[in-house]
Short mmCIF file of C-alpha atoms and ligand atoms in Angstrom, two decimals:
data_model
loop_
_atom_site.label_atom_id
_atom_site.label_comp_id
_atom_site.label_asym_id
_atom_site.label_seq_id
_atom_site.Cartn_x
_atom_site.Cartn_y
_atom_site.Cartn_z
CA UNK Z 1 -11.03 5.77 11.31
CA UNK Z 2 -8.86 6.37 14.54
CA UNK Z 3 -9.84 6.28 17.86
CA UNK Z 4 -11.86 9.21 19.11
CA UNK Z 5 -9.48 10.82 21.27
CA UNK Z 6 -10.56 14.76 22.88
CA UNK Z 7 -7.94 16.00 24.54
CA UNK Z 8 -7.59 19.37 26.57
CA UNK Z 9 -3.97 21.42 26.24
CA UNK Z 10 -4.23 23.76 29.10
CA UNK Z 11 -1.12 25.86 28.10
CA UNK Z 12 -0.01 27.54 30.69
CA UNK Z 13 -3.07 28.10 32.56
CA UNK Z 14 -4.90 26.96 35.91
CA UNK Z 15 -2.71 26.97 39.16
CA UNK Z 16 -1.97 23.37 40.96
CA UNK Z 17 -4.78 24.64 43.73
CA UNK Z 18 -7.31 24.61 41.28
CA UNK Z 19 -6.58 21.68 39.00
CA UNK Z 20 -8.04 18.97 41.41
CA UNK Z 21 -11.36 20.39 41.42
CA UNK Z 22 -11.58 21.01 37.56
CA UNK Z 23 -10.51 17.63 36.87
CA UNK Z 24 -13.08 16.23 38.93
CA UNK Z 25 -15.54 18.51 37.49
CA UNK Z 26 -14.44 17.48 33.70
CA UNK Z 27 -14.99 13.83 34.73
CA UNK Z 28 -18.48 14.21 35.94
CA UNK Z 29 -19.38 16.67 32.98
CA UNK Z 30 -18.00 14.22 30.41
CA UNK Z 31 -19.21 10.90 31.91
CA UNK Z 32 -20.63 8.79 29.27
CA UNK Z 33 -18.49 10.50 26.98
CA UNK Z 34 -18.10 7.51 23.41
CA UNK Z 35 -14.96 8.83 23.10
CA UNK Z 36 -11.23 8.90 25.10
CA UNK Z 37 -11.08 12.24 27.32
CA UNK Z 38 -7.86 13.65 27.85
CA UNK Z 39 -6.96 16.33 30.11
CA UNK Z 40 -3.16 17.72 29.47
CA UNK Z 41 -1.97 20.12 31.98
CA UNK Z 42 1.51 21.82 33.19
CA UNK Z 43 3.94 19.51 34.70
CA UNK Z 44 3.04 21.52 38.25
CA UNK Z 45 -0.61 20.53 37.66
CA UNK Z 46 -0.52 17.06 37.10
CA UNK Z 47 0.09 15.04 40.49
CA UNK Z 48 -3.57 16.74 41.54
CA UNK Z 49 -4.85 16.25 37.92
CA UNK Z 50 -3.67 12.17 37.92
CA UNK Z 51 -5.29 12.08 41.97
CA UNK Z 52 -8.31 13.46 40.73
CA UNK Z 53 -8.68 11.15 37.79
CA UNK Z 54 -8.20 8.51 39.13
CA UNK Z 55 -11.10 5.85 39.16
CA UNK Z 56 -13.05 7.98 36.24
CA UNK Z 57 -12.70 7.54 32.71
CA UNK Z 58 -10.06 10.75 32.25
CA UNK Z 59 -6.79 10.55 31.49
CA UNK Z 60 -3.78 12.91 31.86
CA UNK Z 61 -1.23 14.22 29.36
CA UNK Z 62 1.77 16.05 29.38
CA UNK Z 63 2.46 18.94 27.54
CA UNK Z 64 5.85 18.08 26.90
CA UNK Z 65 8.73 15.97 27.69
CA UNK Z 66 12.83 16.14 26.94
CA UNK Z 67 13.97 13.22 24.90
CA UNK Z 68 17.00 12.11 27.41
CA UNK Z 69 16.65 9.82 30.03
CA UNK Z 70 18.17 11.70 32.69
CA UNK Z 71 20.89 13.90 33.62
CA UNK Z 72 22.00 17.39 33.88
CA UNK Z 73 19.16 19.10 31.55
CA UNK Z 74 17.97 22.20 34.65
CA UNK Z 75 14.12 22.57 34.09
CA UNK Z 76 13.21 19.53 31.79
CA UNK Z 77 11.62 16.47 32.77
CA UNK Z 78 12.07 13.15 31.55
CA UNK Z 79 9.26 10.68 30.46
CA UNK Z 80 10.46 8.22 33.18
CA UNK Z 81 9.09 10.87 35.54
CA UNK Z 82 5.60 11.20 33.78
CA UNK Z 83 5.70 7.42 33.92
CA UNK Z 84 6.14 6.87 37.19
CA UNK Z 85 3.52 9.65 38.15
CA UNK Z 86 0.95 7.78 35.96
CA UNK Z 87 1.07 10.16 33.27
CA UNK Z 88 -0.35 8.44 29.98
CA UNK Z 89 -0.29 11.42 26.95
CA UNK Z 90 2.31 13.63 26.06
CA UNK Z 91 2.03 16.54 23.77
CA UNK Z 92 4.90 16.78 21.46
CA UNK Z 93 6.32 19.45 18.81
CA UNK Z 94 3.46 22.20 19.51
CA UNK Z 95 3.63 24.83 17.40
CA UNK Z 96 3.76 27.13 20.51
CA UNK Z 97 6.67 24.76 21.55
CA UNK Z 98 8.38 25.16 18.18
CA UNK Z 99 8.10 28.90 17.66
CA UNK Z 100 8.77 30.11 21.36
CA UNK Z 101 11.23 27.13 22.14
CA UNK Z 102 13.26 26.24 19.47
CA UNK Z 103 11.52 22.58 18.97
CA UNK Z 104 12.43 21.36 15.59
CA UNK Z 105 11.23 18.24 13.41
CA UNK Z 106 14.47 16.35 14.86
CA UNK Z 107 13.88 17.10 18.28
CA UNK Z 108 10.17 16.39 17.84
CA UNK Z 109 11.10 13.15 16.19
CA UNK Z 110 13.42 12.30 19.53
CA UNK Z 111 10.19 12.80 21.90
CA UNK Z 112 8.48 10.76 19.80
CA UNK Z 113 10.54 7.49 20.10
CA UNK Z 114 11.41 8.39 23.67
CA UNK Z 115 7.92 8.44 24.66
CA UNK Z 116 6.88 5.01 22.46
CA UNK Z 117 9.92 3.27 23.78
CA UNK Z 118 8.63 4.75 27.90
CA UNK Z 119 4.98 3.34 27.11
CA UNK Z 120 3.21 7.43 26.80
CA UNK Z 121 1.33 7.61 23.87
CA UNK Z 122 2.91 11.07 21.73
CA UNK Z 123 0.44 13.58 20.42
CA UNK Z 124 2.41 14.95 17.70
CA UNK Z 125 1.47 18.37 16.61
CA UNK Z 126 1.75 19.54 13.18
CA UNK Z 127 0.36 22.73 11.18
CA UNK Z 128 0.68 25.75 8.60
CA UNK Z 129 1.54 29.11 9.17
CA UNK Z 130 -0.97 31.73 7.46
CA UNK Z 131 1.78 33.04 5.18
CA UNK Z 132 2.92 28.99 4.76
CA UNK Z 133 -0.84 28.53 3.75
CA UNK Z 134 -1.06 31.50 1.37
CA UNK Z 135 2.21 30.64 -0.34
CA UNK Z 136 0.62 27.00 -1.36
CA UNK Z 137 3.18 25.32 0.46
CA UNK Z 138 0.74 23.87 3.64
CA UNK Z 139 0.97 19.61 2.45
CA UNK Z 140 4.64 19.99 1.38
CA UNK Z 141 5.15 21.40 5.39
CA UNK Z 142 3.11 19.14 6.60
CA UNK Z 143 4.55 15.56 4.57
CA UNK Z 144 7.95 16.98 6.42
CA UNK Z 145 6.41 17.08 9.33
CA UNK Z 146 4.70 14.06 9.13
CA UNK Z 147 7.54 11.90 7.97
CA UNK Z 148 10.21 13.83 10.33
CA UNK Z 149 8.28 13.15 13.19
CA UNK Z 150 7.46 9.42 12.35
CA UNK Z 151 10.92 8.59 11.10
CA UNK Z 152 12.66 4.94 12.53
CA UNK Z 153 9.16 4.20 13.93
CA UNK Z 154 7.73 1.27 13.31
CA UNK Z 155 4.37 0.48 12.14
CA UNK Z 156 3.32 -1.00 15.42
CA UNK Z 157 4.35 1.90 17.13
CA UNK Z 158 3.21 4.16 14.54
CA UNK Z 159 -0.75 3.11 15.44
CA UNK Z 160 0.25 4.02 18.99
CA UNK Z 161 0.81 8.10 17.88
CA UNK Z 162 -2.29 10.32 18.08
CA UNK Z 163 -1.63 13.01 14.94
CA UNK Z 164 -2.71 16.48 16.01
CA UNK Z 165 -3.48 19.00 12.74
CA UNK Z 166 -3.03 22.66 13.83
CA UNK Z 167 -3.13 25.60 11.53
CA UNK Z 168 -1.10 27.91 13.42
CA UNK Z 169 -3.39 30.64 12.31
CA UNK Z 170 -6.28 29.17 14.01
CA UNK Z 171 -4.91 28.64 17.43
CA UNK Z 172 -6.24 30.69 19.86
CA UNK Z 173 -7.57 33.44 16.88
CA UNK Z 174 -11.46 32.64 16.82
CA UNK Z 175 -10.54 31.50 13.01
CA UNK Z 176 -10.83 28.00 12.65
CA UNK Z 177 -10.22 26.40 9.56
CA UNK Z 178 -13.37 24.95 7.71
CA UNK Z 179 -14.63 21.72 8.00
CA UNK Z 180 -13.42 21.22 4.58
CA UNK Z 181 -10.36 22.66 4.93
CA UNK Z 182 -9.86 20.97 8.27
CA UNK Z 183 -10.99 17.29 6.48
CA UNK Z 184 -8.36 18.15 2.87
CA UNK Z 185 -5.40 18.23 5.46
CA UNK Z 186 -6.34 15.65 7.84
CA UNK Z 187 -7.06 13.58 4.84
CA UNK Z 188 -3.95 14.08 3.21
CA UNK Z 189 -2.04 13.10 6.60
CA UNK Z 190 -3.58 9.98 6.26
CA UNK Z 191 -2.15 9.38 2.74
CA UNK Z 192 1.26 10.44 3.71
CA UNK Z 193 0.76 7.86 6.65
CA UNK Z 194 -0.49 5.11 4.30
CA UNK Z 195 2.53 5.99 1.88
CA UNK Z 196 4.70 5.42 5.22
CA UNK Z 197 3.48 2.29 6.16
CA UNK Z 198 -0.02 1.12 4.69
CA UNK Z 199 -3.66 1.84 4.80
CA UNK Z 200 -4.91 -0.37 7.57
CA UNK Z 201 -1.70 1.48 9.69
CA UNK Z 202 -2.60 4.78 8.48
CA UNK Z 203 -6.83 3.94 9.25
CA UNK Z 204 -5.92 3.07 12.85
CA UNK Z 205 -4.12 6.50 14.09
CA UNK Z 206 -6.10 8.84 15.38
CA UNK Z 207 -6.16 12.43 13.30
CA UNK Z 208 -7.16 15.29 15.34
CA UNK Z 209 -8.02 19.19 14.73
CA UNK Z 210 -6.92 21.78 16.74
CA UNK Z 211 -7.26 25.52 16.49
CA UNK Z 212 -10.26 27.30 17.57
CA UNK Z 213 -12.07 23.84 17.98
CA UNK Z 214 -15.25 24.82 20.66
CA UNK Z 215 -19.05 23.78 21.28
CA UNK Z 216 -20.45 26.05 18.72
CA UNK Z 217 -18.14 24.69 15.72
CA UNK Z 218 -17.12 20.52 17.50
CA UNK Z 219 -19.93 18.60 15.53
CA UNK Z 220 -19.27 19.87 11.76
CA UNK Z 221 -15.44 19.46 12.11
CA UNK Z 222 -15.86 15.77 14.20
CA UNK Z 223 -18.15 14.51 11.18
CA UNK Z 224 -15.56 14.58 8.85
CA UNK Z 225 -14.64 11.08 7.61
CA UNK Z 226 -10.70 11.81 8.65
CA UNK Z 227 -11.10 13.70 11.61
CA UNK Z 228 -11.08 11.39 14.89
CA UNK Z 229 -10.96 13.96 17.57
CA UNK Z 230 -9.47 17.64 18.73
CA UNK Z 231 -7.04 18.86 20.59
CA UNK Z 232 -8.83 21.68 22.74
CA UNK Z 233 -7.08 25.44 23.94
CA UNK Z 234 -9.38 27.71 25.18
CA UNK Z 235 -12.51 25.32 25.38
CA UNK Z 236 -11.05 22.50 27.53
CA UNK Z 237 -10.49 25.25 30.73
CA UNK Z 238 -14.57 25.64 30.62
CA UNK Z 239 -15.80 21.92 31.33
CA UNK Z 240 -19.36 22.74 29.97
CA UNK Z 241 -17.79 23.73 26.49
CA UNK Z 242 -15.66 20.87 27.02
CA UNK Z 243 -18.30 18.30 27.72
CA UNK Z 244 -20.48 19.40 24.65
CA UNK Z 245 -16.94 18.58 21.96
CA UNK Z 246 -16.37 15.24 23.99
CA UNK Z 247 -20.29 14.47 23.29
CA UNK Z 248 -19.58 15.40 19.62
CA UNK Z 249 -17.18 12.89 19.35
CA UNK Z 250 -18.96 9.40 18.02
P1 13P Q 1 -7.25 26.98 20.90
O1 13P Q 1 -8.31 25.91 20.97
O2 13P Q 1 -7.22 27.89 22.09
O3 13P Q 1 -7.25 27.68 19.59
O4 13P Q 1 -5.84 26.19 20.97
C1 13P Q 1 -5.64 25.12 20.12
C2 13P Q 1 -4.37 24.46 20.51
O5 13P Q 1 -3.29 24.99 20.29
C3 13P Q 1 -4.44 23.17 21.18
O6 13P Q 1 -3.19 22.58 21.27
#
């Protein structure tokens, strides 16, 4: 459907002195890669990541961004600052972000059009809680989510916004969701997207699964018809287990 996009969120892990190195070692262990490799890092990290990638197919995210365009906001950091270091992905509305830093669907829905209207293309995170899941409630969450986050865009824009699915109770747990499960929510984002706007929008925007995603499990969960990609924790800091999801992706 989507683009096959892979992308790495480092979290907050790796040290600016190492990031160069690792970059460079993802691009050569990913090279012929069919799909788009994305490395995201912390904001420290990414003036060695962006040096390092440069001339190789990688590209570098953010993990976040503040929705203002400047001014007195101590600590945050503006997309015109990603911009101008040649930053071209920005993760927005984690659940990590949401739980630990009060991100809500309006403030994830800022990001959003700050980062469309700045050129970055958003990777908008979006995902259950275990007791959200058990209760029956995970599409009703996630058709908020969806249409909070995609709210005053425009379909043209809307094909621009890489859709990350993350069960919250498979991040960073070892217990990733099925393949089926995985495919039934990724699936039914695309039909709130299609309600939102229309098919051939909804077929072009990438749909990724994240939570627990790694080499052993990449190539059941990337064969699903509506999943075009992952968003990677823990495997995108080895570059092997990296390399062998970005080779599942085609
Ligand atoms: P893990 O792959 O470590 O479970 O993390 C997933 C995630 O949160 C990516 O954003």
């Amino acid at each position: 459907m989507g683009k096959y996009i892979i992308a790495g969120n480092w979290k907050m892990n790796k040290l600016p002195s190492e990031t160069y190195d690792f970059v460079k070692e993802v691009a050569e262990a990913t090279k012929g890669a069919s799909c788009e490799v994305v490395c995201c890092t912390p904001y420290v990290c990414l003036a060695p990541a962006v040096e390092a990638a440069k001339g190789t197919h990688v590209k570098i995210g953010a993990e976040n961004l503040h929705f203002e365009d400047k001014g007195a906001f101590t600590g945050e950091v503006s997309a015109d600052m990603l911009v101008d270091m040649g930053i071209q992905y920005v993760i927005i509305g984690h659940s990590e972000r949401r739980e630990y830093f009060a991100e809500t669907d309006e403030t994830v829905n800022k990001k959003v059009i700050k980062a469309l209207e700045k050129g970055l293309i958003p990777i908008v995170c979006c995902g259950e809680s275990l007791e959200q899941r058990e209760a029956g409630i995970t599409m009703d969450l996630i058709t908020i989510q969806i249409k909070k986050a995609f709210a005053n865009v425009s379909a043209a824009d809307a094909k621009k916004i890489v859709v990350a699915y993350e069960p919250i109770w498979a991040i960073g747990t070892g217990k990733t969701a099925t393949d089926e499960q995985a495919e039934e929510v990724c699936g039914a984002i695309r039909k709130v997207l299609a309600s939102l706007y229309d098919n051939a929008t909804a077929n072009a925007i990438t749909i990724q699964y994240g939570g627990s995603m790694n080499a052993g499990n990449c190539a059941g969960l990337l064969a699903k018809p509506n999943i075009d990609g992952g968003l990677i924790g823990g495997a995108s800091l080895k570059s092997a287990d990296f390399a062998v999801i970005t080779g599942a992706a085609k």
